[in-house]
CSV table of C-alpha atoms and ligand atoms in Angstrom, one decimal:
chain,number,residue,atom,x,y,z
A,144,MET,CA,210.1,-19.1,9.4
A,145,SER,CA,213.3,-18.6,7.4
A,146,HIS,CA,216.3,-18.9,9.6
A,147,THR,CA,218.1,-15.9,8.1
A,148,THR,CA,215.8,-13.5,10.0
A,149,ASN,CA,215.7,-15.5,13.2
A,150,PRO,CA,217.4,-13.2,15.8
A,151,SER,CA,219.0,-16.1,17.7
A,152,TYR,CA,220.4,-17.5,14.3
A,153,VAL,CA,221.7,-14.1,13.4
A,154,THR,CA,223.4,-13.5,16.7
A,155,ARG,CA,224.8,-17.1,16.8
A,156,LEU,CA,226.1,-16.8,13.3
A,157,MET,CA,227.8,-13.5,14.0
A,158,LYS,CA,229.4,-14.9,17.1
A,159,GLU,CA,230.6,-18.0,15.4
A,160,ARG,CA,232.2,-16.0,12.6
A,161,GLY,CA,233.5,-13.3,14.9
A,162,PHE,CA,231.5,-10.8,13.0
A,163,SER,CA,230.3,-7.5,14.4
A,164,THR,CA,228.2,-5.0,12.4
A,165,LYS,CA,229.9,-2.0,10.9
A,166,LYS,CA,228.2,1.3,11.1
A,167,ARG,CA,230.3,2.8,8.3
A,168,PHE,CA,228.7,0.3,5.9
A,169,GLY,CA,225.2,1.1,7.1
A,170,GLN,CA,224.7,-2.5,8.4
A,171,ASN,CA,221.3,-3.0,9.9
A,172,PHE,CA,220.1,-6.5,9.3
A,173,LEU,CA,216.4,-7.4,9.0
A,174,ILE,CA,215.3,-9.8,11.7
A,175,ASP,CA,211.6,-9.8,11.0
A,176,GLN,CA,210.3,-12.5,8.7
A,177,ASN,CA,207.0,-10.7,8.1
A,178,ILE,CA,208.7,-7.6,6.7
A,179,VAL,CA,211.0,-9.7,4.5
A,180,GLU,CA,207.9,-11.6,3.1
A,181,ARG,CA,206.1,-8.3,2.4
A,182,ILE,CA,209.2,-7.0,0.5
A,183,ILE,CA,209.4,-10.2,-1.4
A,184,SER,CA,205.7,-10.3,-2.2
A,185,CYS,CA,205.9,-6.6,-3.3
A,186,ALA,CA,208.8,-7.5,-5.8
A,187,ASN,CA,206.5,-10.3,-7.2
A,188,LEU,CA,209.4,-12.0,-9.0
A,189,GLN,CA,208.5,-14.3,-11.9
A,190,ALA,CA,210.5,-17.4,-12.6
A,191,HIS,CA,212.2,-15.9,-15.8
A,192,GLU,CA,213.2,-12.6,-14.1
A,193,TRP,CA,216.5,-11.8,-12.6
A,194,ALA,CA,217.0,-10.0,-9.3
A,195,LEU,CA,219.8,-7.6,-8.5
A,196,GLU,CA,220.4,-7.0,-4.8
A,197,ILE,CA,222.7,-4.3,-3.3
A,198,GLY,CA,224.0,-5.2,0.2
A,199,PRO,CA,222.7,-8.7,0.9
A,200,GLY,CA,224.2,-8.6,4.5
A,201,LEU,CA,223.5,-12.0,6.0
A,202,GLY,CA,221.1,-12.9,3.2
A,203,ALA,CA,217.7,-12.2,4.7
A,204,LEU,CA,216.3,-11.2,1.2
A,205,THR,CA,218.8,-13.1,-0.9
A,206,VAL,CA,217.5,-16.6,0.0
A,207,HIS,CA,214.0,-15.6,-1.1
A,208,LEU,CA,215.2,-13.9,-4.3
A,209,ALA,CA,217.2,-17.0,-5.3
A,210,ARG,CA,214.1,-19.1,-4.7
A,211,GLN,CA,211.7,-17.0,-6.8
A,212,ALA,CA,213.8,-15.5,-9.5
A,213,ALA,CA,215.8,-17.1,-12.3
A,214,HIS,CA,218.9,-15.9,-10.6
A,215,VAL,CA,220.0,-13.2,-8.1
A,216,LEU,CA,223.2,-11.2,-8.3
A,217,ALA,CA,224.0,-9.8,-4.9
A,218,MET,CA,226.7,-7.2,-4.5
A,219,GLU,CA,228.3,-6.9,-1.0
A,220,ILE,CA,231.2,-4.6,0.0
A,221,ASP,CA,232.0,-6.3,3.3
A,222,THR,CA,234.6,-9.1,2.8
A,223,SER,CA,233.5,-10.9,6.0
A,224,LEU,CA,229.9,-11.0,5.0
A,225,VAL,CA,230.9,-12.2,1.5
A,226,ALA,CA,232.7,-15.1,3.2
A,227,ILE,CA,229.6,-16.0,5.2
A,228,LEU,CA,227.2,-15.6,2.2
A,229,LYS,CA,229.4,-17.9,0.1
A,230,ASP,CA,229.0,-20.6,2.7
A,231,THR,CA,225.3,-20.1,3.3
A,232,VAL,CA,223.5,-18.5,0.3
A,233,ALA,CA,225.6,-18.8,-2.9
A,234,GLY,CA,224.5,-21.5,-5.3
A,235,PRO,CA,223.4,-22.2,-8.8
A,236,LYS,CA,220.7,-19.4,-8.6
A,237,ALA,CA,222.7,-17.0,-6.4
A,238,THR,CA,225.9,-15.2,-7.3
A,239,ILE,CA,227.6,-13.2,-4.6
A,240,TRP,CA,229.9,-10.4,-5.9
A,241,GLU,CA,232.3,-8.7,-3.5
A,242,GLY,CA,232.8,-5.0,-4.0
A,243,ASP,CA,231.3,-1.5,-4.0
A,244,ALA,CA,228.0,-1.5,-5.8
A,245,LEU,CA,228.2,2.2,-6.5
A,246,GLY,CA,231.4,1.9,-8.5
A,247,ALA,CA,230.5,-1.4,-10.2
A,248,ASN,CA,229.5,-1.9,-13.8
A,249,TRP,CA,226.2,-3.8,-13.1
A,250,GLY,CA,225.6,-4.8,-16.7
A,251,GLU,CA,229.1,-6.5,-16.9
A,252,LEU,CA,228.6,-8.2,-13.6
A,253,LEU,CA,225.2,-9.5,-14.6
A,254,GLN,CA,226.6,-10.9,-17.8
A,255,GLU,CA,229.5,-12.6,-16.0
A,256,ALA,CA,226.8,-14.3,-13.8
A,257,GLY,CA,225.1,-15.6,-16.9
A,258,TRP,CA,222.4,-12.9,-17.5
A,259,GLN,CA,221.2,-12.7,-21.1
A,260,GLY,CA,219.0,-9.6,-21.1
A,261,GLN,CA,216.1,-11.1,-19.1
A,262,PRO,CA,213.8,-8.5,-17.3
A,263,LEU,CA,215.4,-7.3,-14.1
A,264,LYS,CA,214.2,-6.2,-10.7
A,265,LEU,CA,216.2,-4.4,-8.1
A,266,VAL,CA,215.3,-5.6,-4.6
A,267,ALA,CA,217.3,-4.2,-1.7
A,268,ASN,CA,217.5,-3.0,1.9
A,269,LEU,CA,219.9,-0.2,0.9
A,270,PRO,CA,222.8,1.0,3.0
A,271,TYR,CA,221.4,4.4,4.0
A,272,TYR,CA,224.6,6.4,3.7
A,273,LEU,CA,224.5,5.7,-0.1
A,274,THR,CA,220.8,5.6,-0.8
A,275,THR,CA,220.4,8.6,-3.1
A,276,PRO,CA,223.4,7.8,-5.4
A,277,LEU,CA,222.5,4.1,-5.6
A,278,VAL,CA,218.9,4.9,-6.5
A,279,MET,CA,220.1,7.5,-9.1
A,280,LYS,CA,222.5,5.0,-10.5
A,281,ALA,CA,219.8,2.3,-10.8
A,282,LEU,CA,217.3,4.7,-12.5
A,283,GLU,CA,219.9,6.0,-14.9
A,284,SER,CA,221.4,2.6,-15.7
A,285,ASP,CA,219.7,1.8,-19.0
A,286,LEU,CA,219.4,-1.8,-17.8
A,287,PRO,CA,215.9,-3.4,-18.4
A,288,PHE,CA,214.6,-3.0,-14.9
A,289,THR,CA,210.9,-3.4,-14.7
A,290,SER,CA,210.7,-2.5,-11.0
A,291,MET,CA,212.7,-1.5,-8.0
A,292,VAL,CA,211.6,-2.4,-4.5
A,293,VAL,CA,213.9,-0.6,-2.1
A,294,MET,CA,214.0,-0.1,1.7
A,295,VAL,CA,215.2,3.4,2.5
A,296,GLN,CA,215.2,5.8,5.3
A,297,LYS,CA,211.7,7.2,5.8
A,298,GLU,CA,212.7,10.8,5.0
A,299,VAL,CA,214.3,9.6,1.7
A,300,ALA,CA,211.1,7.8,0.8
A,301,THR,CA,209.2,11.1,1.3
A,302,ARG,CA,211.7,12.8,-1.0
A,303,MET,CA,211.5,10.1,-3.6
A,304,LEU,CA,207.7,10.4,-3.7
A,305,ALA,CA,207.4,14.2,-3.2
A,306,SER,CA,205.2,16.2,-5.6
A,307,PRO,CA,206.0,19.6,-7.1
A,308,GLY,CA,205.2,22.3,-4.7
A,309,SER,CA,206.2,20.3,-1.7
A,310,LYS,CA,209.2,21.2,0.5
A,311,ASP,CA,210.6,17.7,0.0
A,312,VAL,CA,210.7,17.8,-3.8
A,313,GLY,CA,214.2,17.7,-5.4
A,314,VAL,CA,216.4,16.0,-8.0
A,315,LEU,CA,215.6,12.6,-6.6
A,316,SER,CA,211.8,13.1,-6.8
A,317,PHE,CA,212.1,14.3,-10.5
A,318,ALA,CA,214.4,11.3,-11.4
A,319,VAL,CA,211.7,9.0,-9.9
A,320,GLN,CA,208.9,10.8,-11.8
A,321,TYR,CA,210.9,10.7,-15.0
A,322,TYR,CA,211.6,7.0,-15.0
A,323,ALA,CA,208.9,5.4,-13.0
A,324,THR,CA,205.6,5.5,-11.1
A,325,GLY,CA,206.4,5.3,-7.4
A,326,ARG,CA,204.4,4.3,-4.4
A,327,LEU,CA,205.0,3.8,-0.7
A,328,ALA,CA,204.6,0.1,-0.2
A,329,LEU,CA,205.3,-0.2,3.5
A,330,ASN,CA,206.3,1.8,6.6
A,331,VAL,CA,208.9,-0.1,8.6
A,332,PRO,CA,209.7,0.6,12.3
A,333,ARG,CA,213.3,0.7,13.4
A,334,THR,CA,212.7,-2.3,15.8
A,335,VAL,CA,212.9,-4.9,13.0
A,336,PHE,CA,216.6,-4.4,12.5
A,337,LEU,CA,219.7,-5.6,14.3
A,338,PRO,CA,221.1,-3.3,15.4
A,339,ALA,CA,218.2,-0.9,15.4
A,340,PRO,CA,219.0,2.2,13.3
A,341,ALA,CA,218.3,5.7,14.6
A,342,VAL,CA,215.6,6.3,12.0
A,343,ASP,CA,212.5,4.7,10.7
A,344,SER,CA,212.3,3.2,7.3
A,345,ALA,CA,210.0,2.7,4.4
A,346,VAL,CA,209.8,0.4,1.4
A,347,VAL,CA,209.3,2.2,-1.9
A,348,GLU,CA,208.1,0.4,-5.1
A,349,LEU,CA,209.0,2.0,-8.4
A,350,THR,CA,207.4,0.6,-11.5
A,351,LEU,CA,209.6,1.6,-14.4
A,352,ARG,CA,208.1,2.9,-17.7
A,353,PRO,CA,209.3,4.8,-20.7
A,354,PRO,CA,209.7,8.5,-20.0
A,355,THR,CA,206.6,10.6,-20.8
A,356,ILE,CA,208.8,13.7,-21.1
A,357,ASP,CA,210.5,14.6,-24.4
A,358,ALA,CA,213.3,17.0,-23.4
A,359,PRO,CA,216.8,15.4,-23.9
A,360,ARG,CA,217.5,13.6,-20.7
A,361,ASP,CA,221.0,14.9,-19.9
A,362,ALA,CA,220.0,18.5,-20.6
A,363,LEU,CA,216.8,18.2,-18.6
A,364,PHE,CA,218.6,16.9,-15.5
A,365,ALA,CA,221.3,19.5,-15.9
A,366,VAL,CA,218.6,22.1,-15.6
A,367,ILE,CA,216.9,20.3,-12.7
A,368,ARG,CA,220.2,19.9,-10.8
A,369,ALA,CA,221.1,23.6,-11.4
A,370,GLY,CA,217.6,24.6,-10.3
A,371,PHE,CA,217.9,22.7,-7.0
A,372,GLY,CA,221.7,23.5,-6.6
A,373,GLN,CA,220.7,26.6,-4.6
A,374,ARG,CA,217.1,25.9,-3.8
A,375,ARG,CA,216.4,29.0,-1.9
A,376,LYS,CA,217.3,31.2,-4.8
A,377,THR,CA,215.0,32.1,-7.6
A,378,LEU,CA,215.3,30.1,-10.8
A,379,ARG,CA,216.7,33.1,-12.6
A,380,ASN,CA,219.7,33.1,-10.1
A,381,SER,CA,220.1,29.4,-9.6
A,382,LEU,CA,220.3,28.7,-13.3
A,383,LYS,CA,223.0,31.4,-14.0
A,384,PRO,CA,226.0,29.1,-13.8
A,385,LEU,CA,224.4,26.6,-16.2
A,386,LEU,CA,223.5,29.4,-18.7
A,387,GLU,CA,227.1,30.4,-18.7
A,388,GLU,CA,228.2,26.9,-19.3
A,389,TRP,CA,225.8,26.7,-22.2
A,390,GLY,CA,226.9,30.0,-23.6
A,391,LEU,CA,223.5,31.7,-22.9
A,392,GLU,CA,222.7,35.1,-21.6
A,393,PRO,CA,220.2,35.9,-18.7
A,394,GLU,CA,218.0,37.4,-21.4
A,395,ASP,CA,217.7,34.0,-23.1
A,396,LEU,CA,216.4,32.7,-19.8
A,397,ASP,CA,213.8,35.5,-19.5
A,398,GLN,CA,212.7,34.9,-23.0
A,399,ALA,CA,212.4,31.1,-22.4
A,400,PHE,CA,210.3,31.8,-19.2
A,401,GLN,CA,208.1,34.2,-21.2
A,402,LYS,CA,207.6,31.6,-24.0
A,403,ILE,CA,206.4,28.9,-21.6
A,404,ASP,CA,204.6,31.4,-19.3
A,405,LEU,CA,206.6,30.9,-16.1
A,406,ASP,CA,207.7,33.5,-13.6
A,407,PRO,CA,211.6,33.7,-13.5
A,408,GLN,CA,211.3,34.8,-9.8
A,409,THR,CA,209.8,31.4,-9.0
A,410,ARG,CA,211.8,28.6,-7.2
A,411,ALA,CA,212.7,25.2,-8.6
A,412,GLU,CA,210.3,23.4,-6.1
A,413,ARG,CA,207.3,25.1,-7.7
A,414,LEU,CA,207.9,23.6,-11.2
A,415,SER,CA,206.6,20.3,-12.5
A,416,LEU,CA,208.6,17.9,-14.5
A,417,GLU,CA,206.6,19.1,-17.6
A,418,ASP,CA,207.7,22.7,-16.7
A,419,PHE,CA,211.3,21.7,-16.5
A,420,SER,CA,211.0,19.9,-19.8
A,421,ALA,CA,209.5,22.9,-21.5
A,422,LEU,CA,212.1,25.2,-20.0
A,423,THR,CA,214.9,22.9,-21.1
A,424,LYS,CA,213.6,22.7,-24.7
A,425,GLU,CA,213.3,26.5,-24.9
A,426,LEU,CA,216.8,27.0,-23.6
A,427,LEU,CA,218.3,24.4,-25.9
A,428,LYS,CA,216.9,26.4,-28.9
A,429,GLY,CA,219.5,29.1,-28.0
A,430,VAL,CA,222.5,26.8,-27.5
B,13,LIG,N1,220.0,-7.0,3.0
B,13,LIG,C1,220.5,-7.1,4.4
B,13,LIG,C2,219.3,-7.2,5.3
B,13,LIG,O1,218.2,-6.7,4.8
B,13,LIG,O2,219.3,-7.7,6.4
B,13,LIG,C3,221.4,-6.0,4.8
B,13,LIG,C4,221.0,-4.6,4.6
B,13,LIG,S1,222.1,-3.4,5.4
B,13,LIG,C5,220.9,-2.1,5.6
B,13,LIG,C6,223.1,-2.8,4.0
B,13,LIG,C7,224.1,-3.7,3.4
B,13,LIG,O3,224.8,-3.1,2.4
B,13,LIG,C8,225.2,-4.2,4.4
B,13,LIG,O4,225.3,-5.6,4.3
B,13,LIG,C9,226.4,-3.5,3.9
B,13,LIG,O5,227.6,-4.2,4.2
B,13,LIG,C10,226.2,-3.4,2.4
B,13,LIG,N2,226.9,-2.3,1.8
B,13,LIG,C11,227.2,-1.1,2.3
B,13,LIG,N3,227.8,-0.3,1.3
B,13,LIG,C12,227.9,-1.0,0.2
B,13,LIG,C13,228.4,-0.8,-1.1
B,13,LIG,N4,229.0,0.4,-1.4
B,13,LIG,N5,228.3,-1.8,-2.0
B,13,LIG,C14,227.7,-3.0,-1.7
B,13,LIG,N6,227.2,-3.2,-0.5
B,13,LIG,C15,227.3,-2.3,0.5
């Protein structure tokens, strides 16, 4: 058993260091070695690969990532945790960086840690208050991630993996579909964390691949975001502000819908990624 998940080690370490968990940073530490091992085995790190971790906490995942990968760069916002990690986990194969992962330039930090473009895997038990922006940042990063294994709130896992037509589908689901093939790797009960969060969790595995969609990325996601901006409205209405921004008229939208054989009265959640791509390309013709 690795000591970092041993509840008595965790409680003793926190007591010795005068550390108490902070709700505002989404601190729920993993205290179940079985779950840690399943996450690590899902990441399947090879000796030449680098791991990027967001929110190492007390290092439950970090120690394993350092053991298996060429190197792990772990980004932690909490100064007191960074002090503990520097004493317990940092080493030739583990760099601890202190700061806000959302605002950080990951490519620069990796290079400073010695990364030279090796394949990357994101492995993290994410702080739940920032899950969506962090997953979006990772997907949009242009870094050579081959996979992402992330623990998220169960509802977010459902949204990440939702299919068109489902009530849970949204921008996050389309971002996942655009960049990756996703699967639910593991359901995780709240009892394996200290303190136990108010929600259940799930581990999602995303296997990155080149996009299969040919509409320009930024325009495509502008259309998807606008479509879901007011998800109860028809697409004809929800896309209005974007049309104005692009200098298009409502008739252009009607024409585009006609061309690709879609009903403008439909709602964003009914469309597939391919529909959004076709719609974007039609609209761009008029810009
Ligand atoms: N990985 C540890 C584990 O599994 O036991 C801790 C996971 S805990 C759910 C989330 C961690 O993210 C905490 O250590 C928290 O301090 C850290 N965190 C919160 N916001 C952050 C941010 N903006 N940037 C980097 N780390 C952050």
